[in-house]
Coordinates of C-alpha atoms in Angstrom, one line a residue:
Chain A
M251 CA -24.4 -15.7 2.6
K252 CA -25.3 -13.0 0.3
N253 CA -24.2 -9.4 0.9
I254 CA -25.3 -6.5 -1.1
I255 CA -22.6 -3.9 -2.0
V256 CA -24.4 -0.6 -1.8
K257 CA -21.5 1.4 -3.1
A258 CA -18.3 -0.2 -4.3
N259 CA -16.5 3.1 -4.2
A260 CA -17.7 5.5 -1.6
G261 CA -14.5 7.6 -1.7
A262 CA -10.8 7.1 -2.2
L263 CA -8.5 7.4 0.8
T264 CA -4.9 8.5 0.9
N265 CA -2.4 6.4 2.8
F266 CA -2.3 9.2 5.3
E267 CA -6.1 8.9 6.0
V268 CA -5.9 5.2 6.6
L269 CA -2.9 5.6 8.9
D270 CA -4.8 8.4 10.8
L271 CA -7.7 6.0 11.2
L272 CA -5.5 3.3 12.7
N273 CA -3.8 5.8 14.9
S274 CA -7.1 7.0 16.3
R275 CA -8.0 3.4 17.2
G276 CA -4.8 3.2 19.2
A277 CA -2.2 1.6 17.0
S278 CA 1.3 2.6 17.9
K279 CA 4.9 1.6 17.3
D280 CA 5.1 0.1 20.7
T281 CA 6.3 -3.5 20.3
T282 CA 4.2 -5.1 22.9
R283 CA 0.9 -4.0 21.3
V284 CA -1.1 -5.6 24.1
I285 CA -3.1 -2.5 25.1
A286 CA -4.4 -1.7 21.6
S287 CA -5.1 -5.3 20.6
E288 CA -8.7 -4.8 21.7
T289 CA -9.4 -2.3 19.0
V290 CA -6.7 -3.0 16.4
S291 CA -6.4 -6.6 15.0
R292 CA -3.2 -8.2 13.8
S293 CA -4.0 -7.8 10.1
E294 CA -4.7 -4.1 10.7
Y295 CA -1.3 -3.9 12.3
K296 CA 0.3 -5.3 9.2
V297 CA -1.2 -2.4 7.3
Y298 CA 0.0 0.0 10.0
D299 CA 3.5 -1.3 9.8
Y300 CA 3.5 -0.9 6.0
L301 CA 2.2 2.6 6.1
M302 CA 4.7 3.7 8.8
E303 CA 7.5 3.2 6.3
T304 CA 5.9 5.4 3.6
A305 CA 5.5 9.1 3.3
A306 CA 2.2 8.9 5.1
S307 CA 3.9 8.6 8.5
T308 CA 5.2 12.1 8.5
Q309 CA 2.2 13.8 6.9
T310 CA -0.4 15.9 8.7
R311 CA -4.0 16.5 7.7
E312 CA -3.2 20.2 7.1
S313 CA -0.3 19.6 4.7
V314 CA -2.3 17.0 2.7
T315 CA -5.4 19.2 2.4
K316 CA -3.3 22.2 1.5
F317 CA -1.4 20.3 -1.1
S318 CA -4.4 18.8 -2.9
D319 CA -6.0 22.3 -3.0
K320 CA -2.9 23.8 -4.6
C321 CA -2.7 20.9 -7.0
K322 CA -5.8 22.1 -8.8
D323 CA -3.6 24.7 -10.5
F324 CA -1.6 22.1 -12.2
K325 CA -4.4 20.3 -14.0
L326 CA -3.7 16.9 -12.5
A327 CA -6.1 14.0 -12.4
K328 CA -7.4 13.0 -8.9
A329 CA -5.7 9.6 -9.1
E330 CA -2.4 11.4 -9.9
I331 CA -2.7 13.7 -6.9
L332 CA -3.5 10.7 -4.7
N333 CA -0.4 8.9 -6.0
I334 CA 1.8 12.0 -5.4
I335 CA 0.6 12.4 -1.8
N336 CA 1.2 8.7 -1.2
L337 CA 4.7 8.5 -2.7
R338 CA 6.1 12.0 -2.2
P339 CA 8.4 12.1 -5.3
S340 CA 11.5 14.2 -4.8
S341 CA 12.9 14.0 -8.3
D342 CA 11.8 14.1 -11.9
V343 CA 12.4 10.4 -12.4
E344 CA 10.1 9.6 -9.5
L345 CA 7.3 11.8 -10.7
T346 CA 7.2 10.8 -14.3
P347 CA 5.9 7.2 -13.9
I348 CA 2.9 8.6 -11.9
L349 CA 1.8 11.0 -14.6
E350 CA 0.0 9.9 -17.7
K351 CA 1.4 11.2 -21.0
P352 CA 3.1 14.2 -19.4
D353 CA 4.6 15.5 -22.6
E354 CA 1.3 15.7 -24.4
R355 CA -0.3 17.6 -21.5
E356 CA 2.4 20.2 -20.9
I357 CA 2.7 19.5 -17.2
D358 CA 4.8 21.8 -15.1
I359 CA 7.0 19.0 -13.5
E360 CA 9.4 21.5 -11.9
G361 CA 6.4 23.3 -10.3
I362 CA 4.9 20.2 -8.9
L363 CA 8.2 19.0 -7.4
A364 CA 8.7 22.5 -5.9
L365 CA 5.2 22.3 -4.4
V366 CA 5.9 18.8 -3.0
Q367 CA 9.1 20.0 -1.5
E368 CA 7.3 23.0 0.1
L369 CA 4.1 21.5 1.4
L370 CA 4.7 17.8 2.1
P371 CA 6.9 16.7 5.0
P372 CA 10.0 14.7 3.9
L373 CA 10.0 10.9 3.9
P374 CA 10.8 9.0 7.1
T375 CA 14.0 7.4 6.1
V376 CA 17.1 6.0 7.7
E377 CA 18.9 8.7 5.7
A378 CA 17.6 11.4 8.0
Q379 CA 19.4 9.7 10.9
K380 CA 22.6 9.5 8.9
E381 CA 22.4 13.2 8.1
N382 CA 22.1 13.9 11.8
E383 CA 25.2 11.8 12.5
Q384 CA 27.2 13.6 9.9
E385 CA 26.2 17.0 11.3
E386 CA 27.3 15.9 14.8
T387 CA 30.7 14.7 13.5
E388 CA 31.2 18.0 11.7
N389 CA 30.4 19.9 14.9
D390 CA 33.0 17.8 16.8
E391 CA 35.6 18.5 14.2
Q392 CA 35.0 22.2 14.4
S393 CA 35.2 22.3 18.2
Chain B
M150 CA -4.6 2.3 -2.9
F151 CA -7.4 2.3 -0.3
C152 CA -11.0 3.3 -0.7
L153 CA -14.2 3.2 1.2
S154 CA -17.0 0.9 0.3
E155 CA -20.5 0.8 1.6
L156 CA -22.1 -2.6 2.3
E157 CA -25.3 -3.9 3.6
D158 CA -25.5 -7.3 5.3
T159 CA -27.3 -9.5 7.8
V160 CA -25.2 -10.0 10.9
R161 CA -25.7 -12.6 13.5
V162 CA -24.6 -11.6 17.0
P163 CA -23.9 -14.7 19.1
P164 CA -25.7 -14.9 22.5
S165 CA -22.4 -14.6 24.4
D166 CA -21.9 -11.0 23.0
L167 CA -25.4 -9.8 23.8
N168 CA -24.3 -8.1 27.0
L169 CA -21.9 -5.8 25.1
P170 CA -23.2 -2.4 23.8
L171 CA -24.9 -3.0 20.5
E172 CA -22.4 -1.2 18.3
V173 CA -19.4 -3.0 19.8
A174 CA -21.1 -6.4 19.4
I175 CA -22.0 -5.8 15.8
K176 CA -18.5 -4.4 15.0
K177 CA -17.0 -7.6 16.5
A178 CA -19.2 -9.8 14.3
L179 CA -18.4 -7.7 11.3
Q180 CA -14.7 -7.9 11.9
K181 CA -14.9 -11.7 12.1
L182 CA -16.8 -11.8 8.9
F183 CA -14.9 -9.3 6.7
L184 CA -11.5 -8.4 8.1
D185 CA -8.6 -9.7 6.0
K186 CA -11.0 -11.3 3.5
V187 CA -11.1 -10.7 -0.2
L188 CA -14.4 -9.6 -1.6
S189 CA -15.2 -8.8 -5.2
I190 CA -14.2 -5.2 -4.5
G191 CA -10.8 -6.0 -3.0
L192 CA -9.2 -6.9 0.3
C193 CA -11.1 -5.7 3.4
V194 CA -8.6 -3.9 5.7
S195 CA -10.7 -2.3 8.4
I196 CA -14.2 -1.5 9.5
Y197 CA -14.7 2.2 9.0
G198 CA -18.0 2.7 10.7
I199 CA -21.6 1.6 11.0
K200 CA -24.3 3.7 9.3
S201 CA -27.5 2.0 10.5
I202 CA -28.7 -1.0 12.3
E203 CA -32.1 -2.5 11.9
G204 CA -33.9 -5.5 13.3
G205 CA -32.6 -7.5 16.2
F206 CA -35.0 -10.4 15.6
V207 CA -34.4 -13.7 17.2
L208 CA -35.1 -16.5 14.7
P209 CA -36.8 -19.6 15.9
G210 CA -34.3 -22.4 17.0
D211 CA -31.5 -19.9 17.2
G212 CA -30.3 -18.1 20.4
A213 CA -28.6 -15.3 18.5
A214 CA -30.0 -12.0 17.4
T215 CA -29.9 -11.1 13.7
Y216 CA -29.5 -7.5 12.5
K217 CA -29.5 -5.8 9.1
V218 CA -26.6 -3.5 9.1
V219 CA -25.4 -0.8 6.7
F220 CA -21.7 -0.1 7.2
R221 CA -18.6 1.2 5.5
I222 CA -15.2 -0.6 5.2
V223 CA -11.8 0.4 4.1
V224 CA -10.8 -1.7 1.1
F225 CA -7.4 -2.3 -0.4
R226 CA -7.9 -2.0 -4.1
P227 CA -5.1 -0.3 -6.1
F228 CA -6.1 1.3 -9.4
V229 CA -4.4 0.5 -12.7
G230 CA -1.6 3.0 -13.2
E231 CA -0.9 3.5 -9.5
V232 CA 2.7 3.3 -8.3
I233 CA 3.3 1.4 -5.1
A234 CA 6.4 0.7 -3.1
A235 CA 6.8 -2.9 -2.1
K236 CA 9.5 -5.3 -0.8
F237 CA 11.1 -8.2 -2.5
K238 CA 9.7 -11.6 -1.5
E239 CA 10.9 -14.2 -4.0
S240 CA 11.6 -14.8 -7.6
D241 CA 11.5 -17.7 -10.0
S242 CA 11.7 -18.3 -13.7
N243 CA 8.3 -16.8 -14.3
G244 CA 9.2 -13.5 -12.7
L245 CA 9.3 -11.7 -9.4
R246 CA 7.0 -11.8 -6.4
L247 CA 6.7 -8.7 -4.2
T248 CA 5.0 -8.2 -0.8
L249 CA 3.4 -5.3 1.0
G250 CA 3.3 -6.9 4.4
F251 CA -0.4 -7.2 4.6
F252 CA -0.7 -8.3 1.0
E253 CA 1.7 -10.7 -0.5
D254 CA 0.4 -11.6 -4.0
V255 CA 2.0 -9.0 -6.2
Y256 CA 3.6 -10.6 -9.3
V257 CA 5.9 -9.0 -11.8
P258 CA 6.0 -11.4 -14.8
A259 CA 9.1 -11.8 -16.8
P260 CA 8.0 -9.6 -19.8
L261 CA 7.5 -6.6 -17.5
I262 CA 11.1 -6.6 -16.1
P263 CA 13.3 -4.1 -18.0
T264 CA 15.2 -5.6 -20.9
P265 CA 17.8 -6.7 -21.6
N266 CA 17.8 -9.0 -18.7
R267 CA 18.7 -12.5 -17.8
C268 CA 17.7 -15.0 -15.3
E269 CA 20.3 -17.0 -13.4
P270 CA 20.2 -19.5 -10.6
D271 CA 20.7 -17.7 -7.3
P272 CA 24.1 -18.5 -5.9
Y273 CA 23.0 -17.9 -2.3
N274 CA 19.7 -19.7 -2.4
R275 CA 19.6 -23.0 -4.3
N276 CA 15.8 -23.0 -5.0
Q277 CA 15.5 -19.6 -6.4
M278 CA 16.3 -17.9 -9.6
R279 CA 17.7 -14.4 -9.7
W280 CA 16.9 -11.7 -12.2
V281 CA 19.6 -9.3 -13.4
W282 CA 19.1 -6.2 -15.5
K283 CA 21.8 -5.3 -18.0
Y284 CA 22.0 -1.5 -18.7
G285 CA 24.9 -0.5 -20.8
D286 CA 27.9 -1.9 -19.1
D287 CA 26.3 -2.2 -15.7
E288 CA 24.4 -5.1 -14.3
F289 CA 21.8 -4.6 -11.6
I290 CA 20.6 -7.5 -9.5
I291 CA 17.1 -7.8 -8.2
D292 CA 17.1 -9.7 -4.9
D293 CA 16.7 -9.5 -1.2
S294 CA 19.1 -6.6 -0.8
C295 CA 16.8 -4.1 -2.5
Q296 CA 15.1 -2.1 0.2
Q297 CA 12.1 -1.0 -1.7
I298 CA 10.9 -1.8 -5.1
K299 CA 8.4 0.5 -6.8
F300 CA 6.0 -1.0 -9.3
R301 CA 3.1 0.2 -11.3
V302 CA -0.2 -1.7 -11.2
E303 CA -1.0 -3.2 -14.6
N304 CA -3.9 -5.4 -13.6
I305 CA -5.9 -6.9 -10.7
S306 CA -7.5 -10.3 -11.0
Y307 CA -9.6 -12.5 -8.8
P308 CA -9.0 -16.1 -9.8
P309 CA -11.9 -18.4 -9.0
V310 CA -11.5 -20.8 -6.1
P311 CA -10.0 -24.0 -7.4
T312 CA -11.9 -27.2 -6.7
E313 CA -8.8 -29.5 -6.9
R314 CA -5.2 -28.7 -6.3
A315 CA -1.9 -30.6 -6.4
E316 CA -0.3 -31.4 -3.0
D317 CA 2.6 -29.0 -3.2
A318 CA 0.8 -26.1 -5.0
K319 CA 1.2 -22.6 -3.6
P320 CA -1.5 -21.5 -1.3
F321 CA -4.5 -20.2 -3.3
A322 CA -4.4 -16.4 -3.8
P323 CA -7.9 -15.0 -4.2
M324 CA -6.6 -11.6 -5.4
V325 CA -3.6 -11.2 -7.6
V326 CA -2.0 -7.8 -8.5
T327 CA 0.2 -7.8 -11.6
G328 CA 2.8 -5.0 -11.8
T329 CA 5.5 -3.7 -14.1
I330 CA 8.9 -2.3 -13.2
D331 CA 9.8 -1.5 -16.8
D332 CA 9.8 2.3 -16.8
D333 CA 11.6 5.4 -15.5
G334 CA 11.6 5.5 -11.7
L335 CA 10.3 2.0 -11.2
G336 CA 12.1 -1.0 -9.9
P337 CA 14.4 -1.0 -6.8
V338 CA 14.7 2.5 -5.4
S339 CA 18.5 2.1 -5.3
W340 CA 18.6 2.1 -9.1
W341 CA 17.4 5.7 -9.2
E342 CA 19.1 7.2 -6.2
A343 CA 22.0 8.5 -8.4
C344 CA 19.6 10.9 -10.1
A345 CA 19.8 14.2 -8.4
P346 CA 16.8 14.9 -6.2
I347 CA 15.8 18.4 -5.4
S348 CA 17.3 18.5 -1.9
D349 CA 17.2 21.4 0.6
A350 CA 20.1 20.0 2.5
E351 CA 22.4 22.4 0.9
D352 CA 20.8 25.5 2.4

């Protein structure tokens, strides 16, 4: 069976866009997953599960578009912007492996991290729950 | 790590599906053909959409209708230099193996694990070897307890299908991603958590 690849690369997608696509087909965190199984196959669900644990699960189309627009000021390559959106680095040490030769290009690392902090929603982590628990205990102690 | 690809192919819709709306029937046939399969461009993850359908001829001796379809699929194909978060799967004397859930063939060979390191038999699991990174006076273990391991893609290869294999050989992997964890910020996420992130929790 021969198939002809018309265009091997018709556009790169951020993790968020793929998650959005699966969501629009009806994928959800619901454990039974019976209703959506008509439109979302088991292997697509594996991708969905993986993406829900990454930064993509808290992002919105607005924040992602706004972020990539503003990134143009920082002279970053398209691949680097994609990487940053997918990983949402929150510290210098997380951002550096993404960039290529940052020292030679005089990249404003602080500026990029500040932009990430400002525009991209925080990661979906268990730490967020822990912070809430701490706040609750503090309130109890005060009262 | 995902991108769109446009393909053109002849699709055969079996007679049992001919009562469905045309697009649904073709999408069903496409999913059976491409979903979760590795092509030369990468691992096909999902059918994005159909661009055009032509034909619908029924060939002699066959009850099915054959269409020529132009469509787009979502392909998993990381680019070299991309940083991806994965989970630990297993390790042996050659290096580590990481998994992404939907893709399990990410290998970090021994030379790409930060040095100095050593490999020791895993005390908890007799068949496996465990890798340990020695940094200064501290030793960091790479094993199941690491929640997430970040790696940078070094290479993607598509080994050809083997004609003969040994009985107990690992299942054939049509697409193999080689990664490195030997750089700042790579490796288990817990190694770098001590570095101060810019947090707004102090407001």
